[in-house]
CSV table of C-alpha atoms and ligand atoms in Angstrom, one decimal:
chain,number,residue,atom,x,y,z
G,166,MET,CA,78.8,6.2,-155.2
G,167,THR,CA,77.6,2.7,-154.7
G,168,GLU,CA,74.9,1.7,-157.1
G,169,ARG,CA,71.4,1.4,-155.5
G,170,ALA,CA,69.8,-2.0,-155.5
G,171,TYR,CA,66.1,-2.7,-155.7
G,172,ASN,CA,65.6,-3.1,-152.0
G,173,PHE,CA,62.7,-5.3,-150.9
G,174,SER,CA,63.4,-4.9,-147.2
G,175,ALA,CA,60.3,-5.1,-144.9
G,176,GLY,CA,61.5,-2.1,-142.9
G,177,PRO,CA,63.3,0.2,-142.6
G,178,ALA,CA,62.6,0.1,-146.3
G,179,VAL,CA,63.0,1.8,-149.6
G,180,LEU,CA,62.4,5.6,-149.8
G,181,PRO,CA,61.6,7.6,-153.0
G,182,GLU,CA,64.8,8.5,-154.8
G,183,PRO,CA,63.8,12.2,-155.3
G,184,VAL,CA,63.3,12.4,-151.5
G,185,LEU,CA,66.8,10.9,-150.8
G,186,ALA,CA,68.3,13.3,-153.4
G,187,GLU,CA,66.7,16.3,-151.7
G,188,VAL,CA,67.9,15.1,-148.3
G,189,GLN,CA,71.4,14.7,-149.7
G,190,ARG,CA,71.3,18.2,-151.3
G,191,ASP,CA,70.2,20.0,-148.1
G,192,LEU,CA,71.8,17.8,-145.5
G,193,MET,CA,74.7,20.2,-144.8
G,194,ALA,CA,72.6,23.3,-144.7
G,195,LEU,CA,68.9,24.0,-145.2
G,196,PRO,CA,68.1,27.3,-147.0
G,197,GLY,CA,67.1,29.7,-144.3
G,198,PRO,CA,68.9,28.5,-141.1
G,199,ARG,CA,72.0,27.6,-143.1
G,200,ALA,CA,72.5,24.6,-140.8
G,201,SER,CA,71.5,20.9,-141.1
G,202,ILE,CA,68.0,19.8,-140.2
G,203,MET,CA,69.8,17.7,-137.6
G,204,GLU,CA,71.4,20.9,-136.1
G,205,ILE,CA,68.4,23.2,-135.6
G,206,SER,CA,66.1,23.6,-132.7
G,207,HIS,CA,62.8,21.7,-132.7
G,208,ARG,CA,61.3,25.0,-131.6
G,209,SER,CA,62.8,27.0,-134.4
G,210,ALA,CA,60.5,28.6,-137.0
G,211,THR,CA,62.0,26.5,-139.7
G,212,PHE,CA,61.3,23.2,-137.9
G,213,LYS,CA,57.8,24.3,-137.0
G,214,GLU,CA,57.1,25.0,-140.6
G,215,ILE,CA,58.3,21.5,-141.5
G,216,LEU,CA,56.1,20.0,-138.8
G,217,GLY,CA,53.1,22.0,-139.9
G,218,ALA,CA,53.7,21.0,-143.5
G,219,ALA,CA,53.9,17.3,-142.6
G,220,ASP,CA,50.6,17.6,-140.7
G,221,ALA,CA,49.0,19.6,-143.6
G,222,ASN,CA,50.2,17.0,-146.2
G,223,LEU,CA,48.8,14.1,-144.2
G,224,ARG,CA,45.5,15.9,-143.7
G,225,LYS,CA,45.3,16.6,-147.5
G,226,LEU,CA,46.3,13.1,-148.6
G,227,LEU,CA,43.9,11.3,-146.3
G,228,GLY,CA,41.2,14.0,-146.0
G,229,ILE,CA,41.6,14.2,-142.2
G,230,SER,CA,39.1,16.7,-140.7
G,231,ASP,CA,39.4,19.0,-137.7
G,232,ASP,CA,37.7,16.2,-135.6
G,233,TYR,CA,41.1,14.5,-135.5
G,234,GLU,CA,44.5,15.3,-134.1
G,235,VAL,CA,47.7,14.2,-135.9
G,236,LEU,CA,50.6,13.4,-133.6
G,237,PHE,CA,54.2,12.7,-134.3
G,238,LEU,CA,55.6,10.5,-131.5
G,239,GLN,CA,58.6,8.3,-130.7
G,240,GLY,CA,58.9,4.8,-129.3
G,241,GLY,CA,57.8,3.1,-132.5
G,242,SER,CA,54.6,1.2,-133.1
G,243,ARG,CA,55.4,-1.0,-130.1
G,244,LEU,CA,54.9,1.8,-127.7
G,245,GLN,CA,51.4,2.2,-129.3
G,246,PHE,CA,50.6,-1.4,-128.3
G,247,SER,CA,50.7,-0.1,-124.7
G,248,MET,CA,49.7,3.6,-125.1
G,249,ILE,CA,46.4,2.6,-126.8
G,250,PRO,CA,45.0,0.5,-123.9
G,251,MET,CA,46.6,2.8,-121.3
G,252,ASN,CA,44.7,5.8,-122.7
G,253,LEU,CA,41.5,4.3,-124.2
G,254,LEU,CA,40.5,1.7,-121.5
G,255,SER,CA,38.6,3.1,-118.5
G,256,GLY,CA,36.9,1.9,-115.3
G,257,VAL,CA,33.6,1.9,-117.2
G,258,GLN,CA,35.1,0.1,-120.3
G,259,PRO,CA,38.0,-2.0,-118.9
G,260,SER,CA,38.2,-4.3,-121.9
G,261,ALA,CA,38.6,-4.0,-125.7
G,262,ASP,CA,38.1,-6.4,-128.6
G,263,TYR,CA,41.1,-7.7,-130.6
G,264,ILE,CA,41.2,-9.3,-134.1
G,265,THR,CA,44.6,-11.1,-134.5
G,266,THR,CA,45.6,-11.8,-138.0
G,267,GLY,CA,49.4,-12.2,-137.5
G,268,ALA,CA,52.5,-11.6,-135.4
G,269,TRP,CA,52.0,-7.9,-134.9
G,270,GLY,CA,48.5,-8.3,-133.7
G,271,GLN,CA,49.8,-11.0,-131.3
G,272,HIS,CA,52.4,-8.6,-129.9
G,273,ALA,CA,49.8,-5.8,-129.5
G,274,LEU,CA,47.4,-8.2,-127.7
G,275,LYS,CA,50.1,-9.3,-125.3
G,276,GLU,CA,50.9,-5.7,-124.3
G,277,ALA,CA,47.2,-4.8,-124.0
G,278,ASN,CA,46.6,-7.8,-121.7
G,279,LYS,CA,49.0,-6.1,-119.2
G,280,GLN,CA,46.4,-3.3,-119.0
G,281,GLY,CA,43.3,-5.4,-118.7
G,282,ASP,CA,41.7,-8.5,-119.9
G,283,MET,CA,41.2,-8.2,-123.7
G,284,ASN,CA,38.7,-10.1,-125.6
G,285,VAL,CA,40.0,-11.9,-128.7
G,286,LEU,CA,37.2,-11.9,-131.3
G,287,TRP,CA,39.1,-13.8,-133.9
G,288,ASP,CA,42.6,-15.3,-134.2
G,289,GLY,CA,44.2,-16.8,-137.3
G,290,GLY,CA,46.9,-18.8,-135.5
G,291,ASP,CA,45.4,-22.2,-136.5
G,292,THR,CA,46.4,-21.7,-140.1
G,293,ASN,CA,49.7,-19.8,-139.3
G,294,TYR,CA,47.9,-16.5,-140.1
G,295,ASN,CA,47.3,-17.0,-143.8
G,296,CYS,CA,43.8,-15.5,-144.0
G,297,LEU,CA,41.4,-12.9,-142.6
G,298,PRO,CA,38.1,-13.4,-140.8
G,299,ALA,CA,35.1,-13.7,-143.1
G,300,ALA,CA,32.0,-11.5,-142.6
G,301,GLY,CA,30.1,-12.9,-139.7
G,302,ASP,CA,33.0,-14.7,-138.2
G,303,TYR,CA,32.9,-12.4,-135.1
G,304,GLU,CA,30.6,-10.1,-133.3
G,305,VAL,CA,31.9,-6.9,-131.7
G,306,ASN,CA,31.0,-6.4,-128.1
G,307,LYS,CA,28.9,-3.3,-127.7
G,308,ASP,CA,30.6,-2.3,-124.5
G,309,ALA,CA,34.2,-2.8,-125.8
G,310,ALA,CA,36.4,0.3,-125.3
G,311,TYR,CA,37.6,-0.2,-128.9
G,312,LEU,CA,38.1,-2.8,-131.7
G,313,TYR,CA,41.7,-3.3,-132.5
G,314,TYR,CA,43.2,-4.8,-135.7
G,315,THR,CA,46.3,-4.7,-137.9
G,316,SER,CA,45.5,-3.6,-141.4
G,317,ASN,CA,48.6,-5.2,-142.9
G,318,GLU,CA,50.5,-8.0,-141.2
G,319,THR,CA,54.0,-7.4,-142.4
G,320,ILE,CA,55.4,-10.9,-141.6
G,321,HIS,CA,52.5,-13.0,-142.8
G,322,GLY,CA,51.5,-10.9,-145.8
G,323,VAL,CA,47.8,-10.6,-145.1
G,324,GLN,CA,46.0,-7.3,-145.5
G,325,PHE,CA,42.5,-6.0,-145.0
G,326,GLY,CA,41.3,-4.3,-148.2
G,327,GLU,CA,38.6,-2.5,-146.2
G,328,GLU,CA,37.8,-1.6,-142.6
G,329,PRO,CA,36.1,-4.1,-140.3
G,330,ASN,CA,32.7,-2.9,-139.2
G,331,SER,CA,33.0,-1.9,-135.6
G,332,GLY,CA,29.5,-0.2,-135.3
G,333,ASP,CA,29.6,2.5,-132.6
G,334,VAL,CA,32.8,1.0,-131.0
G,335,PRO,CA,35.9,3.1,-131.9
G,336,LEU,CA,38.0,1.3,-134.5
G,337,VAL,CA,41.7,1.3,-133.7
G,338,CYS,CA,44.2,0.3,-136.4
G,339,ASP,CA,47.9,-0.6,-136.6
G,340,ALA,CA,48.6,0.6,-140.2
G,341,SER,CA,52.4,0.5,-139.7
G,342,SER,CA,53.2,-1.3,-142.9
G,343,ASP,CA,50.5,0.1,-145.2
G,344,PHE,CA,49.7,3.6,-144.1
G,345,LEU,CA,49.2,5.9,-147.2
G,346,TYR,CA,49.0,2.9,-149.6
G,347,ARG,CA,45.4,3.8,-150.6
G,348,PRO,CA,42.9,6.5,-149.6
G,349,LEU,CA,41.2,5.8,-146.3
G,350,PRO,CA,37.8,6.7,-144.9
G,351,ILE,CA,39.4,8.3,-141.9
G,352,ASP,CA,36.0,9.0,-140.2
G,353,ARG,CA,35.6,5.2,-139.8
G,354,TYR,CA,38.5,5.3,-137.3
G,355,GLY,CA,38.8,6.2,-133.7
G,356,LEU,CA,42.6,5.9,-133.9
G,357,ILE,CA,45.0,4.9,-136.6
G,358,TYR,CA,48.8,4.8,-136.3
G,359,ALA,CA,51.9,3.9,-138.2
G,360,CYS,CA,55.6,3.9,-137.5
G,361,ALA,CA,57.3,5.7,-140.4
G,362,GLN,CA,60.0,3.2,-141.4
G,363,LYS,CA,58.0,1.3,-144.0
G,364,ASN,CA,55.8,3.6,-146.1
G,365,ILE,CA,56.4,7.1,-144.7
G,366,GLY,CA,60.0,7.8,-143.9
G,367,PRO,CA,62.9,6.7,-141.7
G,368,ALA,CA,62.7,5.0,-138.3
G,369,GLY,CA,62.2,7.4,-135.3
G,370,VAL,CA,58.7,8.8,-135.7
G,371,THR,CA,55.3,7.2,-135.3
G,372,ILE,CA,52.2,9.0,-136.6
G,373,VAL,CA,49.0,8.7,-134.6
G,374,VAL,CA,45.7,10.1,-135.9
G,375,ILE,CA,43.2,10.2,-133.1
G,376,ARG,CA,39.6,11.4,-132.9
G,377,LYS,CA,39.4,14.3,-130.5
G,378,ASP,CA,36.5,13.0,-128.4
G,379,LEU,CA,38.7,10.0,-127.4
G,380,LEU,CA,41.1,12.4,-125.7
G,381,ASP,CA,38.6,12.7,-122.9
G,382,ARG,CA,39.5,9.2,-121.9
G,383,CYS,CA,43.2,9.9,-121.3
G,384,ASP,CA,43.8,9.7,-117.6
G,385,GLU,CA,45.8,12.7,-116.3
G,386,ASN,CA,47.7,10.4,-113.9
G,387,LEU,CA,49.4,8.6,-116.8
G,388,PRO,CA,53.1,9.4,-117.2
G,389,GLY,CA,53.2,12.5,-119.3
G,390,TYR,CA,54.9,11.0,-122.3
G,391,LEU,CA,52.4,8.1,-122.4
G,392,ASN,CA,49.4,10.4,-122.4
G,393,TYR,CA,48.0,11.4,-125.9
G,394,LYS,CA,46.6,14.5,-124.4
G,395,THR,CA,50.1,15.8,-123.4
G,396,HIS,CA,51.2,15.5,-127.0
G,397,VAL,CA,48.1,17.2,-128.3
G,398,ASP,CA,48.6,20.1,-125.8
G,399,GLY,CA,52.3,20.3,-126.8
G,400,GLY,CA,51.6,20.2,-130.6
G,401,SER,CA,53.9,17.0,-130.8
G,402,LEU,CA,56.7,19.1,-129.2
G,403,MET,CA,56.3,18.1,-125.6
G,404,ASN,CA,59.9,16.9,-125.8
G,405,THR,CA,62.6,17.1,-128.5
G,406,ALA,CA,60.8,15.8,-131.6
G,407,PRO,CA,62.6,13.4,-134.0
G,408,THR,CA,63.3,16.3,-136.3
G,409,PHE,CA,65.2,14.5,-139.0
G,410,ALA,CA,62.5,11.7,-139.3
G,411,ILE,CA,59.7,14.3,-139.4
G,412,TYR,CA,61.6,16.3,-142.1
G,413,VAL,CA,61.7,13.2,-144.3
G,414,VAL,CA,58.0,12.5,-143.7
G,415,ARG,CA,57.3,15.9,-145.0
G,416,LEU,CA,59.3,15.2,-148.1
G,417,VAL,CA,57.7,11.8,-148.6
G,418,THR,CA,54.2,13.3,-148.3
G,419,ASP,CA,55.3,16.1,-150.7
G,420,TRP,CA,56.3,13.3,-153.1
G,421,LEU,CA,53.0,11.5,-152.8
G,422,LEU,CA,51.1,14.7,-153.4
G,423,ASN,CA,53.2,16.3,-156.2
G,424,ASP,CA,55.1,13.5,-158.0
G,425,ILE,CA,52.5,10.6,-157.6
G,426,GLY,CA,49.4,12.8,-157.6
G,427,GLY,CA,47.7,11.6,-154.5
G,428,LEU,CA,46.6,8.3,-152.9
G,429,ASP,CA,44.1,7.2,-155.6
G,430,LYS,CA,47.1,7.2,-158.0
G,431,MET,CA,49.3,5.5,-155.4
G,432,TYR,CA,46.7,2.8,-154.9
G,433,GLU,CA,46.5,2.1,-158.7
G,434,LEU,CA,50.2,1.8,-158.8
G,435,ASN,CA,50.3,-0.5,-155.8
G,436,GLN,CA,47.7,-2.7,-157.2
G,437,ALA,CA,49.6,-3.0,-160.5
G,438,LYS,CA,52.9,-3.8,-158.8
G,439,ALA,CA,51.4,-6.5,-156.6
G,440,LYS,CA,49.5,-8.1,-159.5
G,441,LEU,CA,52.9,-8.6,-161.3
G,442,LEU,CA,54.2,-10.7,-158.4
G,443,TYR,CA,51.0,-12.6,-157.6
G,444,ASP,CA,50.5,-13.4,-161.3
G,445,ALA,CA,54.0,-14.8,-161.4
G,446,ILE,CA,53.2,-16.9,-158.3
G,447,ASP,CA,49.9,-18.1,-159.7
G,448,GLY,CA,51.4,-18.8,-163.1
G,449,SER,CA,54.3,-20.9,-161.7
G,450,GLU,CA,52.3,-24.2,-161.5
G,451,GLY,CA,53.1,-24.5,-157.8
G,452,PHE,CA,56.8,-23.8,-158.0
G,453,TYR,CA,56.1,-20.6,-156.0
G,454,GLU,CA,53.5,-21.0,-153.3
G,455,GLY,CA,51.9,-17.9,-151.7
G,456,HIS,CA,51.5,-18.0,-147.9
G,457,ALA,CA,48.2,-15.9,-147.8
G,458,THR,CA,44.9,-17.1,-149.3
G,459,VAL,CA,44.2,-15.3,-152.6
G,460,GLU,CA,41.6,-13.0,-151.1
G,461,SER,CA,43.8,-12.0,-148.1
G,462,ARG,CA,46.9,-11.2,-150.1
G,463,SER,CA,48.9,-8.0,-149.1
G,464,LEU,CA,49.7,-5.4,-151.7
G,465,MET,CA,52.7,-4.5,-149.6
G,466,ASN,CA,54.4,-7.7,-148.5
G,467,ALA,CA,54.2,-10.7,-150.9
G,468,VAL,CA,55.2,-13.8,-148.9
G,469,PHE,CA,55.8,-17.0,-150.8
G,470,ARG,CA,57.8,-20.3,-150.7
G,471,LEU,CA,59.9,-22.3,-153.0
G,472,PRO,CA,59.9,-26.1,-153.2
G,473,SER,CA,63.0,-26.5,-150.9
G,474,ASP,CA,65.3,-24.7,-148.5
G,475,GLU,CA,68.1,-25.1,-150.9
G,476,LEU,CA,66.2,-23.4,-153.7
G,477,THR,CA,65.1,-20.7,-151.3
G,478,LYS,CA,68.8,-20.0,-150.4
G,479,ALA,CA,69.8,-20.1,-154.0
G,480,PHE,CA,67.0,-17.7,-155.0
G,481,ILE,CA,68.0,-15.2,-152.4
G,482,ALA,CA,71.7,-15.3,-153.3
G,483,GLN,CA,71.2,-15.1,-157.0
G,484,ALA,CA,68.6,-12.3,-156.7
G,485,ASP,CA,71.1,-10.4,-154.6
G,486,GLU,CA,73.7,-10.7,-157.3
G,487,ARG,CA,71.1,-9.2,-159.7
G,488,ASN,CA,70.7,-6.2,-157.3
G,489,LEU,CA,67.4,-7.5,-155.9
G,490,THR,CA,68.1,-7.4,-152.2
G,491,ALA,CA,66.6,-8.2,-148.8
G,492,LEU,CA,64.2,-10.9,-150.1
G,493,GLY,CA,64.5,-13.4,-147.2
G,494,GLY,CA,61.3,-14.2,-145.4
G,495,HIS,CA,60.8,-13.8,-141.7
G,496,ARG,CA,62.1,-16.8,-139.7
G,497,SER,CA,58.6,-17.6,-138.4
G,498,VAL,CA,57.2,-18.1,-142.0
G,499,GLY,CA,60.3,-18.9,-144.0
G,500,GLY,CA,60.6,-18.6,-147.8
G,501,ILE,CA,60.6,-15.2,-149.5
G,502,ARG,CA,59.1,-11.9,-148.6
G,503,ALA,CA,59.1,-9.2,-151.2
G,504,SER,CA,58.1,-5.9,-149.6
G,505,ILE,CA,56.9,-3.6,-152.3
G,506,TYR,CA,55.9,-0.4,-150.5
G,507,ASN,CA,54.9,2.9,-152.1
G,508,ALA,CA,58.4,3.9,-152.9
G,509,MET,CA,59.4,0.6,-154.7
G,510,PRO,CA,59.3,1.5,-158.4
G,511,LEU,CA,57.4,-0.6,-160.9
G,512,ALA,CA,60.7,-1.3,-162.6
G,513,GLY,CA,61.9,-3.0,-159.4
G,514,VAL,CA,58.9,-5.3,-159.3
G,515,GLU,CA,59.3,-6.1,-163.0
G,516,ALA,CA,62.9,-7.0,-162.4
G,517,LEU,CA,61.9,-9.3,-159.6
G,518,ARG,CA,59.1,-10.9,-161.7
G,519,ASP,CA,61.5,-11.5,-164.6
G,520,PHE,CA,64.0,-13.1,-162.2
G,521,MET,CA,61.3,-15.3,-160.7
G,522,VAL,CA,60.4,-16.6,-164.1
G,523,GLU,CA,64.1,-17.2,-165.1
G,524,PHE,CA,64.9,-18.9,-161.8
G,525,GLN,CA,62.0,-21.3,-162.2
G,526,GLN,CA,63.1,-22.2,-165.8
G,527,ALA,CA,66.7,-22.8,-164.6
G,528,ASN,CA,65.5,-25.1,-161.8
G,529,PRO,CA,62.8,-27.3,-163.3
P,384,PMP,N1,53.2,-3.2,-136.4
P,384,PMP,C1,53.5,-3.7,-137.6
P,384,PMP,C2,52.4,-4.0,-138.5
P,384,PMP,C3,54.9,-3.7,-138.0
P,384,PMP,O1,55.2,-4.2,-139.2
P,384,PMP,C4,55.9,-3.3,-137.0
P,384,PMP,C5,57.4,-3.3,-137.4
P,384,PMP,N2,57.8,-4.3,-138.2
P,384,PMP,C6,55.5,-2.9,-135.8
P,384,PMP,C7,54.2,-2.9,-135.5
P,384,PMP,C8,56.5,-2.5,-134.7
P,384,PMP,O2,57.1,-1.3,-135.1
P,384,PMP,P1,58.3,-0.6,-134.3
P,384,PMP,O3,59.5,-1.4,-134.6
P,384,PMP,O4,58.4,0.8,-134.8
P,384,PMP,O5,57.9,-0.7,-132.9
């Protein structure tokens, strides 16, 4: 078998090894149905048990109460860019507030503007999205249908450490690249969603946690698949669910609960891992330059530059030879992006940190 690298891909991204081992063990035949997870009905008792366990695990990890529905949808996070305004705007509240801290917030805003005229409270574009708004930089409109933000900007590497204050306006969050990285005060959110392929599982499923009272806003004339209420009524089985992806989400959430010991522990580990990289950047006397301001730095995606394009290329190539892969930054920011999601082991980050120190010494 090919040796596994430390994979710093931004997504789809690294999965926990015990999860991959379990998938491999049971891929030909699950105990019970004696067929692969990919070969059994989404309405079978076995799959319903898997779906129920994924839901229960998420509720346990995040302390999600009965006031919320947990949905498993397709279409990726990008479909949420449209479904959110389609479902949550109304004739009485035709506009929502958006805070844009990076590329994904921009994409979400563009789609929302097709459904109405959104109000941009704050946009970090002037400094190529290297920071977050400070307290008092914006004021939420009291009649906004919701306040939208992206908790972690995957490309620019800026992350909110806590929720913006939206007052009585429902808070809506794209948590695609940091869902489950720390415990969350779920009752602060009206809706929070994440595609699976960064921190939760393989591509193909998007998790949406929505407060039940917001379902009253969903217009019954929306196309069925685009209406949250249809998915609630169908228990996420309106159509054939992405069974394999949900199965892996169940295993990843089992791993978080049983192997890691919950999200407090996961958060501690994530803080320790990110500190290793940011300390290396800060200790490099400017050889490595972080994109985000210190207080906005992401614990999931460390984005930094080297002094030249030649050195950047050499860094990526030599890292790859050391089994440290997928470190190239996004074309809009350049440089290096090290994605260190939940499943990236501490040893992987230590190996990258050691390589950074050596590379600098070899290229004074
Ligand atoms: N939001 C964020 C923060 C993301 O990182 C991504 C994917 N990179 C998306 C949205 C879009 O996700 P998808 O490709 O599943 O539509």
